[in-house]
mmCIF file of C-alpha atoms and ligand atoms in Angstrom:
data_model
loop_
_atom_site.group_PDB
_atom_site.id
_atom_site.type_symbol
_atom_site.label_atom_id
_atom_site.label_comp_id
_atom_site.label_asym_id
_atom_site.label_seq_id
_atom_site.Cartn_x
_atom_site.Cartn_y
_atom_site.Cartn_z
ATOM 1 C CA UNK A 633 94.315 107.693 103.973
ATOM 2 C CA UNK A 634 91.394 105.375 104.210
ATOM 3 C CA UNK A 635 91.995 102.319 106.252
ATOM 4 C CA UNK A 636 89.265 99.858 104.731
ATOM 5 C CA UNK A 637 90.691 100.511 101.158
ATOM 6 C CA UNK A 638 94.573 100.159 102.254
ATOM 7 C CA UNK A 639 93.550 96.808 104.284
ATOM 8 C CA UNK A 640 92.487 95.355 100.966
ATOM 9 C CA UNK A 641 94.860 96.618 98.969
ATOM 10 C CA UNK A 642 97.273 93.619 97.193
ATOM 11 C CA UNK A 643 100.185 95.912 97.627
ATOM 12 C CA UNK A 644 101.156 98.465 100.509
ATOM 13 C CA UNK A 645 103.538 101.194 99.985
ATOM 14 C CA UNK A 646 105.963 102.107 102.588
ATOM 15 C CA UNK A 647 103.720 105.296 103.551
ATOM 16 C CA UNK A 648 100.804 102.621 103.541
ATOM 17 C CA UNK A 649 102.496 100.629 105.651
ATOM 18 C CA UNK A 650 103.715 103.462 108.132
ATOM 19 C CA UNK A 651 100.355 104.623 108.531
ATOM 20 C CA UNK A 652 98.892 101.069 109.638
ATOM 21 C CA UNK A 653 101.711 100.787 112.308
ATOM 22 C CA UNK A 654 100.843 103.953 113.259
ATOM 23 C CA UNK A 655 97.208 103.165 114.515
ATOM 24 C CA UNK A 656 96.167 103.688 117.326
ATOM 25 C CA UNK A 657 92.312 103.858 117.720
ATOM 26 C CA UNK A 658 90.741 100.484 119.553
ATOM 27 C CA UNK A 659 88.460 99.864 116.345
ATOM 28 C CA UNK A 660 91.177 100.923 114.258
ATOM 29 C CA UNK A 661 93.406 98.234 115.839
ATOM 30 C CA UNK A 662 90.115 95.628 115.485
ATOM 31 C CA UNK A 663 89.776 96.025 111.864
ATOM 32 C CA UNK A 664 93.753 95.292 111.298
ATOM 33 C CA UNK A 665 94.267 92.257 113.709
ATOM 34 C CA UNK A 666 90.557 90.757 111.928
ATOM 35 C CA UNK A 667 92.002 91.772 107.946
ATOM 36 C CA UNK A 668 95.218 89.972 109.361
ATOM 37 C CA UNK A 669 93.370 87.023 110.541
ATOM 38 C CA UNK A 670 91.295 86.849 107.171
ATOM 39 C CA UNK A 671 94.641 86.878 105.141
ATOM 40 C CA UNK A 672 96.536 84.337 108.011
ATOM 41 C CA UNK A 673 93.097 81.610 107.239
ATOM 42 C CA UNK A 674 93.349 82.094 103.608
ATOM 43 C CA UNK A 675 97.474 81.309 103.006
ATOM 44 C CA UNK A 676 98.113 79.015 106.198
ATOM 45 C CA UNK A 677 93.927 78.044 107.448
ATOM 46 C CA UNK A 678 93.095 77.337 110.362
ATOM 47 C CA UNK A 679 96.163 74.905 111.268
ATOM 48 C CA UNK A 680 99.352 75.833 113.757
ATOM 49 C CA UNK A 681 102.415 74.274 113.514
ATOM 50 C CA UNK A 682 104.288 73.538 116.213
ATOM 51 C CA UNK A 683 108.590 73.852 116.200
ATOM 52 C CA UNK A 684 110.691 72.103 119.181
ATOM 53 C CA UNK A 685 113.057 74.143 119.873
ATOM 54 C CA UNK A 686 116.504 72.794 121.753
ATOM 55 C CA UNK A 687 118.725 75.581 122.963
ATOM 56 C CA UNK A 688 121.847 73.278 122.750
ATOM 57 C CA UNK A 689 124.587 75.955 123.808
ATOM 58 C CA UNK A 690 124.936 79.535 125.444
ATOM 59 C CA UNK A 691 128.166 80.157 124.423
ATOM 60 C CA UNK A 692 128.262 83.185 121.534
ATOM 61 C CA UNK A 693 131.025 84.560 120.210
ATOM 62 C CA UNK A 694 129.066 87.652 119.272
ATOM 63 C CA UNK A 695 128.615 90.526 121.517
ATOM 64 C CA UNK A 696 124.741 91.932 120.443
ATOM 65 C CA UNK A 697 124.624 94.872 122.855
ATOM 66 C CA UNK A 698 120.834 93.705 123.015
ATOM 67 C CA UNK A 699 121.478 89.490 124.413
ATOM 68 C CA UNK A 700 122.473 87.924 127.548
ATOM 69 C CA UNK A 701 124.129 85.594 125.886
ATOM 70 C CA UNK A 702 126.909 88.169 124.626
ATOM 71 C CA UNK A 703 130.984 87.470 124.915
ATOM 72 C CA UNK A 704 131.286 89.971 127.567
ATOM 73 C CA UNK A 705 128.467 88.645 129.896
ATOM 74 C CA UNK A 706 130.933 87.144 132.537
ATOM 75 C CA UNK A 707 127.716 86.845 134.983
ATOM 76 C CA UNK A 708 125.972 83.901 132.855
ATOM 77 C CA UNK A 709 126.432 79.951 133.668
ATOM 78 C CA UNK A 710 127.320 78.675 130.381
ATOM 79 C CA UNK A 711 126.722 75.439 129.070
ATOM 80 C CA UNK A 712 127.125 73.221 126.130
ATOM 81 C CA UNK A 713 125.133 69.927 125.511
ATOM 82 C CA UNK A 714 126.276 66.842 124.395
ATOM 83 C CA UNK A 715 125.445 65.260 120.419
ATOM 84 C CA UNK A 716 123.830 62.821 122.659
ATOM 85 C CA UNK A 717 122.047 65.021 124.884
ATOM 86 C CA UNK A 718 120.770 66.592 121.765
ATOM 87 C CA UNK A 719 119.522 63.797 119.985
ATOM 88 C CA UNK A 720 117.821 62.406 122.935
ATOM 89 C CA UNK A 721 115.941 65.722 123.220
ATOM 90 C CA UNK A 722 115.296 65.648 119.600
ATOM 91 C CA UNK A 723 113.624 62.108 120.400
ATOM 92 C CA UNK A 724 111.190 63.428 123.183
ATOM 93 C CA UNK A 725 110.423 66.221 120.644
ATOM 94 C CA UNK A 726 109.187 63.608 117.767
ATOM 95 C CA UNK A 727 107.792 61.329 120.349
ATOM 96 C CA UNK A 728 105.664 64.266 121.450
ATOM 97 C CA UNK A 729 104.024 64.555 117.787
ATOM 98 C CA UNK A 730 106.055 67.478 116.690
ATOM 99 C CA UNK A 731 107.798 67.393 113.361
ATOM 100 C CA UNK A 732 109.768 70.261 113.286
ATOM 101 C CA UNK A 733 112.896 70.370 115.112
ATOM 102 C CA UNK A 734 114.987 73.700 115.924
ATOM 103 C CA UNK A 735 118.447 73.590 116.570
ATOM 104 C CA UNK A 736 119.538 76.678 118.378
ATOM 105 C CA UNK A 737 122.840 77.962 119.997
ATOM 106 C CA UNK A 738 125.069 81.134 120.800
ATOM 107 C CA UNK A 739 127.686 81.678 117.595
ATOM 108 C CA UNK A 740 129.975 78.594 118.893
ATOM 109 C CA UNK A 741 132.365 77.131 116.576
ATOM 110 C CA UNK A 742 132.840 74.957 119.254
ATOM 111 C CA UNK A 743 130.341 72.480 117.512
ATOM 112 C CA UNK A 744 132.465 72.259 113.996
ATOM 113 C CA UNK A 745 131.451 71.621 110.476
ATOM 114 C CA UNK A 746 131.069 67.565 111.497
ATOM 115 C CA UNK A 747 129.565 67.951 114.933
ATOM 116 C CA UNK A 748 126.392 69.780 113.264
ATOM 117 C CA UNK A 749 126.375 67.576 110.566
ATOM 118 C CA UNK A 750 126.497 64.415 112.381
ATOM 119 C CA UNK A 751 123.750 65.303 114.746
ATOM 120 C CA UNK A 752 121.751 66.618 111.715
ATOM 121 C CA UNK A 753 122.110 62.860 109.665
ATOM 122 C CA UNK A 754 121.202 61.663 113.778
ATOM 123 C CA UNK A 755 118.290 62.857 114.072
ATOM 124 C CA UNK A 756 116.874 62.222 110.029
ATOM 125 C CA UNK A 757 117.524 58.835 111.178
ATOM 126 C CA UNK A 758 115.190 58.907 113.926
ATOM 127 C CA UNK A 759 112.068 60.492 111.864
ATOM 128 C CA UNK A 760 111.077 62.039 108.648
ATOM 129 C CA UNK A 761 111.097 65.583 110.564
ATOM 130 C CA UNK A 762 112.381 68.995 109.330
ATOM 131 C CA UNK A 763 115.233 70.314 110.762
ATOM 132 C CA UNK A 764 115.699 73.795 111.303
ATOM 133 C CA UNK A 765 119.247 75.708 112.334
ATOM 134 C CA UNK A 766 119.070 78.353 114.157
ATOM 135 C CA UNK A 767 123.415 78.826 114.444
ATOM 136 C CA UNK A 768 123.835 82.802 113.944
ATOM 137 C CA UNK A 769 126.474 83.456 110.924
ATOM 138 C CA UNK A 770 128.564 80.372 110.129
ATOM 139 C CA UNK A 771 130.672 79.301 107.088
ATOM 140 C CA UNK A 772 129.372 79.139 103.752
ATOM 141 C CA UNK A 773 130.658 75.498 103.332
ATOM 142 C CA UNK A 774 129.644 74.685 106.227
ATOM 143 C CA UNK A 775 125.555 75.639 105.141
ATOM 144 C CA UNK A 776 126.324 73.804 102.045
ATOM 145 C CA UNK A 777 127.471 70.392 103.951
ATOM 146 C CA UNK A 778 124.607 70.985 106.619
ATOM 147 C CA UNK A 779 122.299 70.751 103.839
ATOM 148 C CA UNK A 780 123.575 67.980 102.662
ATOM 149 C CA UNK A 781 123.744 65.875 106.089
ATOM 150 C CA UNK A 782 119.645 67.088 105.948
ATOM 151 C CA UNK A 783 119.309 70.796 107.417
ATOM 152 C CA UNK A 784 115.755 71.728 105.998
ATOM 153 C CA UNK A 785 115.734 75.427 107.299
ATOM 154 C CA UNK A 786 118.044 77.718 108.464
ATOM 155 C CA UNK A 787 116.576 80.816 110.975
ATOM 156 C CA UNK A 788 118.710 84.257 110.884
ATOM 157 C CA UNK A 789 116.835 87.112 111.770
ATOM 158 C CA UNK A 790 118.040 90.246 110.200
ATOM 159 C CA UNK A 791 117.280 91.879 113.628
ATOM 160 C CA UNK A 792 116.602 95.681 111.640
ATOM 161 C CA UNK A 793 116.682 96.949 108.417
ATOM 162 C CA UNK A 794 118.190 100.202 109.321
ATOM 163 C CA UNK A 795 122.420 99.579 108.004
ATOM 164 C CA UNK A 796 123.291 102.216 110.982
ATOM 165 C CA UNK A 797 121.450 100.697 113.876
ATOM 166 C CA UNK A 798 122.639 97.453 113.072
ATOM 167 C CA UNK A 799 125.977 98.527 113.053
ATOM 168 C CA UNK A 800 125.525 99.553 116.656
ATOM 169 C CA UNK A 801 124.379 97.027 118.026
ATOM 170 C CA UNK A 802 126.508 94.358 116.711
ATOM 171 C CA UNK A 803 130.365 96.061 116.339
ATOM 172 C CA UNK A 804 131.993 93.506 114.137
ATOM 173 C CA UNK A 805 129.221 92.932 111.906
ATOM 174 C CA UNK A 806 127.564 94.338 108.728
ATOM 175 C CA UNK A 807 123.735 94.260 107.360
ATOM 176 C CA UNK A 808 124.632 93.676 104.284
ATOM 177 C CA UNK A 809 126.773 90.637 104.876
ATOM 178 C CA UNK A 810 123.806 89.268 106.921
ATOM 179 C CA UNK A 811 121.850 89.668 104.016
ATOM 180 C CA UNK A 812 124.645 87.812 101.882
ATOM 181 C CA UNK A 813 124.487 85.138 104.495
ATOM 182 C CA UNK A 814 120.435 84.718 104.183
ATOM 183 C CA UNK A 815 120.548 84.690 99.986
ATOM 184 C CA UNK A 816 122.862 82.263 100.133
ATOM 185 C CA UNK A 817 120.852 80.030 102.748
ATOM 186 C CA UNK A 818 118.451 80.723 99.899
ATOM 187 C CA UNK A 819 120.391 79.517 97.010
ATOM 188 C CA UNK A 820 120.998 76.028 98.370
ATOM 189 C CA UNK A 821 117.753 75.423 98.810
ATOM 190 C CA UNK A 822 117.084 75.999 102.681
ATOM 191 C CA UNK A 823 113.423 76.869 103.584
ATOM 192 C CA UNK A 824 114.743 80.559 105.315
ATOM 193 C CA UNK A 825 113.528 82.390 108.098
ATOM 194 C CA UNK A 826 114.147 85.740 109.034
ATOM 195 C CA UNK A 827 113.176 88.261 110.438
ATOM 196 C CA UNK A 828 113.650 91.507 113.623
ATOM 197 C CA UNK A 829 112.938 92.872 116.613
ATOM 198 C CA UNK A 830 110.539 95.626 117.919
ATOM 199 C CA UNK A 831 111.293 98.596 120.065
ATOM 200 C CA UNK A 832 115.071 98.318 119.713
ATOM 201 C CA UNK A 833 117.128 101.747 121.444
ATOM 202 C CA UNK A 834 116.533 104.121 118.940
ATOM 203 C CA UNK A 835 114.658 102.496 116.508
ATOM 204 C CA UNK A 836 111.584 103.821 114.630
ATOM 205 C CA UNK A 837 108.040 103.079 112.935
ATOM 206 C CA UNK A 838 110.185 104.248 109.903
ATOM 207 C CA UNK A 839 112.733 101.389 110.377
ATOM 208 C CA UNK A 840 109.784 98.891 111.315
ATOM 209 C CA UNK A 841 108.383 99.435 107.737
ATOM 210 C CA UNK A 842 111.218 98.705 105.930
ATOM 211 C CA UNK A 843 111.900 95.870 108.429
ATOM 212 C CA UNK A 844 108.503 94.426 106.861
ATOM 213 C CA UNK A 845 110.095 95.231 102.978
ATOM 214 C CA UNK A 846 113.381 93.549 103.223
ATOM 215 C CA UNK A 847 111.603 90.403 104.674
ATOM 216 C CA UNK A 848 109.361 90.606 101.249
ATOM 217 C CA UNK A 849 112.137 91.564 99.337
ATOM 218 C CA UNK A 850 113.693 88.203 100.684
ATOM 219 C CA UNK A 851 111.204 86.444 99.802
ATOM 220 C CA UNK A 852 111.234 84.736 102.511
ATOM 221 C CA UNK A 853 109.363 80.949 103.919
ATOM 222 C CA UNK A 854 108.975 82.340 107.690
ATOM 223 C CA UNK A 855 109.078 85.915 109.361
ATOM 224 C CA UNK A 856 109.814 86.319 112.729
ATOM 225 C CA UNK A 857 108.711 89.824 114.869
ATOM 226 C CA UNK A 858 109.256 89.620 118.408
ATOM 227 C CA UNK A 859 109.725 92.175 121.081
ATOM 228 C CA UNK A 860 112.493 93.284 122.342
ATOM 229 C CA UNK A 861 113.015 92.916 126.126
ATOM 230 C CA UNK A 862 116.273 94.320 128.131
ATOM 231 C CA UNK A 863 118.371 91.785 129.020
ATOM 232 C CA UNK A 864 120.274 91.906 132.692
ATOM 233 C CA UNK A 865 124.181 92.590 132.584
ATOM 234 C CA UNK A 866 123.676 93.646 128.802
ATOM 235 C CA UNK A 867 124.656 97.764 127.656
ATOM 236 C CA UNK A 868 120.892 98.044 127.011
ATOM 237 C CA UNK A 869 119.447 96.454 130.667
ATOM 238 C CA UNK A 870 118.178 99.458 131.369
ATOM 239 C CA UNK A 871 116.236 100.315 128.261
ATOM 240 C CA UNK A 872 112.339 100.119 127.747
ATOM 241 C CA UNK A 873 110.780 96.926 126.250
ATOM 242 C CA UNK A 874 108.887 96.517 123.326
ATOM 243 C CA UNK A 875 105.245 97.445 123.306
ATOM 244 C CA UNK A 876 102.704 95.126 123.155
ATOM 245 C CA UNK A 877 100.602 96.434 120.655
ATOM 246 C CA UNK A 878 103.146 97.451 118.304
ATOM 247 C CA UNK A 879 104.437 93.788 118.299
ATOM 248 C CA UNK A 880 100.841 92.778 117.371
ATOM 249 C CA UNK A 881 100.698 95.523 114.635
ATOM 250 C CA UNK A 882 103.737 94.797 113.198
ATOM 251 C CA UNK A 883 102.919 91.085 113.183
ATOM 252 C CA UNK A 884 99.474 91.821 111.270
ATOM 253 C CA UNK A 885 100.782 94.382 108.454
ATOM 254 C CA UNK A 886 103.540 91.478 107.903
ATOM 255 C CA UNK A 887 100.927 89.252 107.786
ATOM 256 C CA UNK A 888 98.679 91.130 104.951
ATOM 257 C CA UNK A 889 101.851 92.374 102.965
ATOM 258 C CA UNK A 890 104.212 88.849 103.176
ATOM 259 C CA UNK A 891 100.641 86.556 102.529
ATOM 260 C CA UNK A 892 102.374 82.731 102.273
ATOM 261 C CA UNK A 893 104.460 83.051 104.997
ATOM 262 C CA UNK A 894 104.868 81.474 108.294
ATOM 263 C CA UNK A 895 104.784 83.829 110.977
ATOM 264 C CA UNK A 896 105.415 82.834 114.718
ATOM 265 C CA UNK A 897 103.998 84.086 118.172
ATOM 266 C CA UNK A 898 107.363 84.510 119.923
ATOM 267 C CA UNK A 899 107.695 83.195 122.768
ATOM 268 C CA UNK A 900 109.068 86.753 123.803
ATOM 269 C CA UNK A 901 105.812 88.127 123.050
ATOM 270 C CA UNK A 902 104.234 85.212 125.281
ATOM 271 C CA UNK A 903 107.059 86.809 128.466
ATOM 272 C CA UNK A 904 105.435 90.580 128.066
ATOM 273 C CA UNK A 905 101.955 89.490 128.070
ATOM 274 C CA UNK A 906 99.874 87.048 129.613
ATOM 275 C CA UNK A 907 97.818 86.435 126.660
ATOM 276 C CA UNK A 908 100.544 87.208 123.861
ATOM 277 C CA UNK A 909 100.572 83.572 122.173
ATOM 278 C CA UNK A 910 96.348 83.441 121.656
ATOM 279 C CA UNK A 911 96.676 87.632 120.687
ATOM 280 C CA UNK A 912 99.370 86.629 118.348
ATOM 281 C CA UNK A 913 97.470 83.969 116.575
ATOM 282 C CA UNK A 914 94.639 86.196 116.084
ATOM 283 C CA UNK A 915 97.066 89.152 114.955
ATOM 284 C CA UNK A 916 98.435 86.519 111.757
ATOM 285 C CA UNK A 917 100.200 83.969 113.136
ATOM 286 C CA UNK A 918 100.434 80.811 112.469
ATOM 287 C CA UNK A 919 103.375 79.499 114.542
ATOM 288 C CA UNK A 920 104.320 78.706 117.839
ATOM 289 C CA UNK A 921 107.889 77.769 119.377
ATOM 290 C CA UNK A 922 107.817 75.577 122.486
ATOM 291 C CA UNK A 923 111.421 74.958 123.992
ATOM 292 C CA UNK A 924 112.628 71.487 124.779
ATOM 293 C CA UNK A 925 115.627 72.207 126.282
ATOM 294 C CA UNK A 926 115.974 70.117 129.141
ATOM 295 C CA UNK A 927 117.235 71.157 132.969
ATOM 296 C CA UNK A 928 119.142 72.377 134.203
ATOM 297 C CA UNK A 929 120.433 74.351 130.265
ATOM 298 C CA UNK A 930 117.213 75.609 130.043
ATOM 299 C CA UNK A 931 117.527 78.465 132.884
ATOM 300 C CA UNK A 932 120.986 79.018 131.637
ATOM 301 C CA UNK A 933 119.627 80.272 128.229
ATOM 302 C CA UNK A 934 119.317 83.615 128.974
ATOM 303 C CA UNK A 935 118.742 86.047 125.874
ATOM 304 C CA UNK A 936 116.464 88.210 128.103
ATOM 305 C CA UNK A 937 114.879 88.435 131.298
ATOM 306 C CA UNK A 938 111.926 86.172 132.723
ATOM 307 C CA UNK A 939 111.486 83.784 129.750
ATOM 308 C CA UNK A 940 108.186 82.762 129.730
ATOM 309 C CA UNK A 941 106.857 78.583 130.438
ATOM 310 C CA UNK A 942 110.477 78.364 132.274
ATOM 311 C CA UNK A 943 109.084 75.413 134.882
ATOM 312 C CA UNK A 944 107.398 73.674 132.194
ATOM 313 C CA UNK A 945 107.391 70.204 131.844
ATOM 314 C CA UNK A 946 107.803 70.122 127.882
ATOM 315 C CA UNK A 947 105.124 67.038 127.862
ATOM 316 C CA UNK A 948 102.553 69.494 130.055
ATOM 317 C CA UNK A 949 103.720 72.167 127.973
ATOM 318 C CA UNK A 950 102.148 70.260 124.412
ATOM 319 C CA UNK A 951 98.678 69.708 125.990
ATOM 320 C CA UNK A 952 98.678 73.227 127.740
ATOM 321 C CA UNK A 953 99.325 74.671 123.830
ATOM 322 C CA UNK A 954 96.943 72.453 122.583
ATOM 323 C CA UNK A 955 94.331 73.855 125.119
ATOM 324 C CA UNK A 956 95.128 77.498 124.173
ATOM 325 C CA UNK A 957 95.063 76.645 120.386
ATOM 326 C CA UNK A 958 91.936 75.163 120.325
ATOM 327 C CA UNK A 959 90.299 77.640 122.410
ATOM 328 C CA UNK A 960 90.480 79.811 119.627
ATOM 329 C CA UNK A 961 89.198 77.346 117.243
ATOM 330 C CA UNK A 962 92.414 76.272 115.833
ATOM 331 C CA UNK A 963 94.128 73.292 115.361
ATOM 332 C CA UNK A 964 97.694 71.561 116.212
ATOM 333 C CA UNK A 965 98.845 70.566 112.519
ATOM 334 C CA UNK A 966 99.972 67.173 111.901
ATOM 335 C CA UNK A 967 102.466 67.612 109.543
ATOM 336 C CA UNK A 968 106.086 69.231 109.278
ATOM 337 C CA UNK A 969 104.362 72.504 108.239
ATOM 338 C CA UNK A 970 106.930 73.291 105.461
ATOM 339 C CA UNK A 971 107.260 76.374 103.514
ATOM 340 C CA UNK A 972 103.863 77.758 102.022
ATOM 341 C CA UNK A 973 105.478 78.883 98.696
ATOM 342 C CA UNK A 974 104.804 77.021 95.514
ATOM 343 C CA UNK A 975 108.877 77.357 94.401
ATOM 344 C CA UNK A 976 109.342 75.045 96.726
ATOM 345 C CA UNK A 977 107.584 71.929 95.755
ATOM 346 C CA UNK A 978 108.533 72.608 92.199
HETATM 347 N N1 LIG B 224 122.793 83.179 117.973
HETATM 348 C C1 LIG B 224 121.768 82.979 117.016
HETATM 349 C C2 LIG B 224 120.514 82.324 117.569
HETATM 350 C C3 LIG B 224 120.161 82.599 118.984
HETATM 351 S S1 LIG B 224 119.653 84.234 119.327
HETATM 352 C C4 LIG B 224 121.419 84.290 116.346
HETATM 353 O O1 LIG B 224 121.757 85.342 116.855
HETATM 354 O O2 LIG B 224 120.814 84.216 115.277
HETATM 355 C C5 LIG B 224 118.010 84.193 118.702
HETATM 356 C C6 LIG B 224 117.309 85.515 118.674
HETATM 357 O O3 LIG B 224 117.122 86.032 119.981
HETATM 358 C C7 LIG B 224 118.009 86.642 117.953
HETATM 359 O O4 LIG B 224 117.811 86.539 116.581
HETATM 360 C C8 LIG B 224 117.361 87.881 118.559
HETATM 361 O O5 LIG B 224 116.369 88.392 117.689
HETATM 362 C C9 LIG B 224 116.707 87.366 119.836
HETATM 363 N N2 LIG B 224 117.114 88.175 120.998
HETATM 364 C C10 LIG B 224 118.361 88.412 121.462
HETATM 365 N N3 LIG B 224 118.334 89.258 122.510
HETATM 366 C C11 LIG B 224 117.028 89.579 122.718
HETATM 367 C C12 LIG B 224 116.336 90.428 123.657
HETATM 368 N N4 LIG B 224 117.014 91.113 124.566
HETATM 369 N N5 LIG B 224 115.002 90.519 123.562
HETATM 370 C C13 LIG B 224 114.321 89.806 122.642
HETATM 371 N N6 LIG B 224 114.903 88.993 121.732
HETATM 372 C C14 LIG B 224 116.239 88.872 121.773
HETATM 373 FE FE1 LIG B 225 125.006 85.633 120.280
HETATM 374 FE FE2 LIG B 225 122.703 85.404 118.893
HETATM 375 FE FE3 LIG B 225 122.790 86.641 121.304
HETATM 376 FE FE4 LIG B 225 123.941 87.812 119.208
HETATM 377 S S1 LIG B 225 121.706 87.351 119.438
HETATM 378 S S2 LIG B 225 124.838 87.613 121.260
HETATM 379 S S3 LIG B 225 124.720 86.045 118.081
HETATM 380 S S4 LIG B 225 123.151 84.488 120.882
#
């Protein structure tokens, strides 16, 4: 195959997109991340948007053989904050110039239908800001009234594309049903992000391609690729991380095939390298996630090991990304940074 012709291509088949995850030369890898970067400055330019992320509860229902944060992890300090705690947060977040706010938690029903809802309407009263729900798989009517109290986006990564693997690592659930969850995000008009993770037990390049076609077959307003990275007192503690480099490939061919969409640089891909935010925004991204949560929750939010920018002040932490952002010639955007696909604003 001939990489210059398949870089510029307007469509990639799956054996197109295998062989681009499978390069491996240094000048190989140069020409992808730059055709990446060409295709990120021509759908998004040059501007990154920044999403506050609160991580308001560790509780999960779920047991995801991959997370810390699963059922059967007796060893983890769990916490839940308050509606107020959360809106205060939310407040520091806005006050900080960032207009995206991301709502995250374990799968706990402890926060009902009207909890969510009422700290949703909360915080729209605060600021014009998107709000984005990050809740694992909740009710149907309960996405439709979340929508209504002013939920802008909804984030449910489908994790992998493969139906087996993803019945292994999560016991009680189905892909397909995920994917019935994310269409119907879709259908009542949530901006939806989804999206997987790389170097999963047993997962292959294979997988990783059609990880890249269900997100376009989703059509979906942001992708998410981050690495995978074994969790302590988890089945799979023991397992190999994700690879750098395959991350960063991964995030580039999802950046040339998926075009309008916004892509992050994980914050898990900032915890296995030093430099993994600024290589990520030169591999296609366009994103970047800082947490809010305050102390003492925030140590407590354990999905994997050594989370990276845990001591950071979340004030420092805005003009430290600003630094790295415009190091690389970039820019912090100054608006909510909503989805890059024309449906939308029709
Ligand atoms: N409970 C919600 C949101 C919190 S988990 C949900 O599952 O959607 C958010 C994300 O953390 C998951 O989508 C998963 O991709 C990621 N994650 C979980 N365990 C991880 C690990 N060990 N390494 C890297 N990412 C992990
Ligand atoms: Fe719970 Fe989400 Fe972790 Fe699964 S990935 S155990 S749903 S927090």
């Amino acid at each position: 195959m001939n990489l210059e012709k398949i870089l510029y291509k307007d469509e990639l088949s799956k054996e197109e997109i295998i062989f681009l995850l499978n390069l491996s030369d240094e000048r190989d890898l140069q020409k992808l991340f730059n055709r990446a970067d060409e295709v990120r400055a021509k759908y998004c330019g040059d501007e990154v948007h920044l999403r506050g992320i609160i991580d308001f509860s560790n509780y999960c229902e779920q047991n995801c053989l991959y997370c810390g944060l699963r059922a059967d992890n007796t060893k983890l300090q769990r916490y839940r904050m308050s509606p107020e705690e959360i809106i205060e947060t939310a407040k520091q977040i806005i006050n900080s110039g960032i207009f995206t706010i991301v709502l995250q938690s374990g799968e706990d029903n402890y926060y009902d239908t009207d909890l969510i809802a009422y700290i949703i309407y909360s915080i729209k009263q605060i600021a014009d800001v998107a709000i984005t729900l990050s809740l694992g798989e909740r009710g149907f009517d309960e996405y439709q009234t979340w929508r209504i109290a002013g939920a802008d986006r909804y984030l449910l990564k489908h994790e992998t594309a493969n139906p087996k693997l993803y019945s292994i690592y999560h016991l009680h659930q189905q892909l397909n049903e995920r994917i019935a969850h994310l269409k119907f995000l879709k259908k009542l008009g949530y901006q939806v992000g989804s999206g997987n993770m790389i170097g999963l037990p047993m997962q292959t390049i294979e997988d990783i391609a059609d990880d890249i076609l269900l997100c376009k077959e989703l059509d979906l307003d942001m992708a998410a690729f981050g690495p995978f990275i074994p969790s302590p007192f988890t089945p799979y503690r023991n397992k190999k991380p994700a690879s750098v480099e395959l991350t960063l490939k991964t995030m580039a061919v999802a950046r040339i095939v998926l075009k309008s969409v916004h892509i992050p640089a994980t914050t898990a891909l900032a915890t296995i390298d030093e430099d993994g935010r600024i290589k990520g925004l030169k591999a296609g991204a366009n994103v970047v996630m800082p947490d809010f949560t305050p102390f003492p929750y925030r140590e407590q939010y354990q999905i994997y090991a050594n989370r990276k920018c845990m001591s950071d002040d979340p004030k420092s932490c805005r003009s430290c990304l600003q630094l790295q952002i415009e190091s690389i010639g970039r820019k912090i955007s100054t608006s909510r940074g909503d989805s890059l696909k024309m449906h939308l604003n029709s």
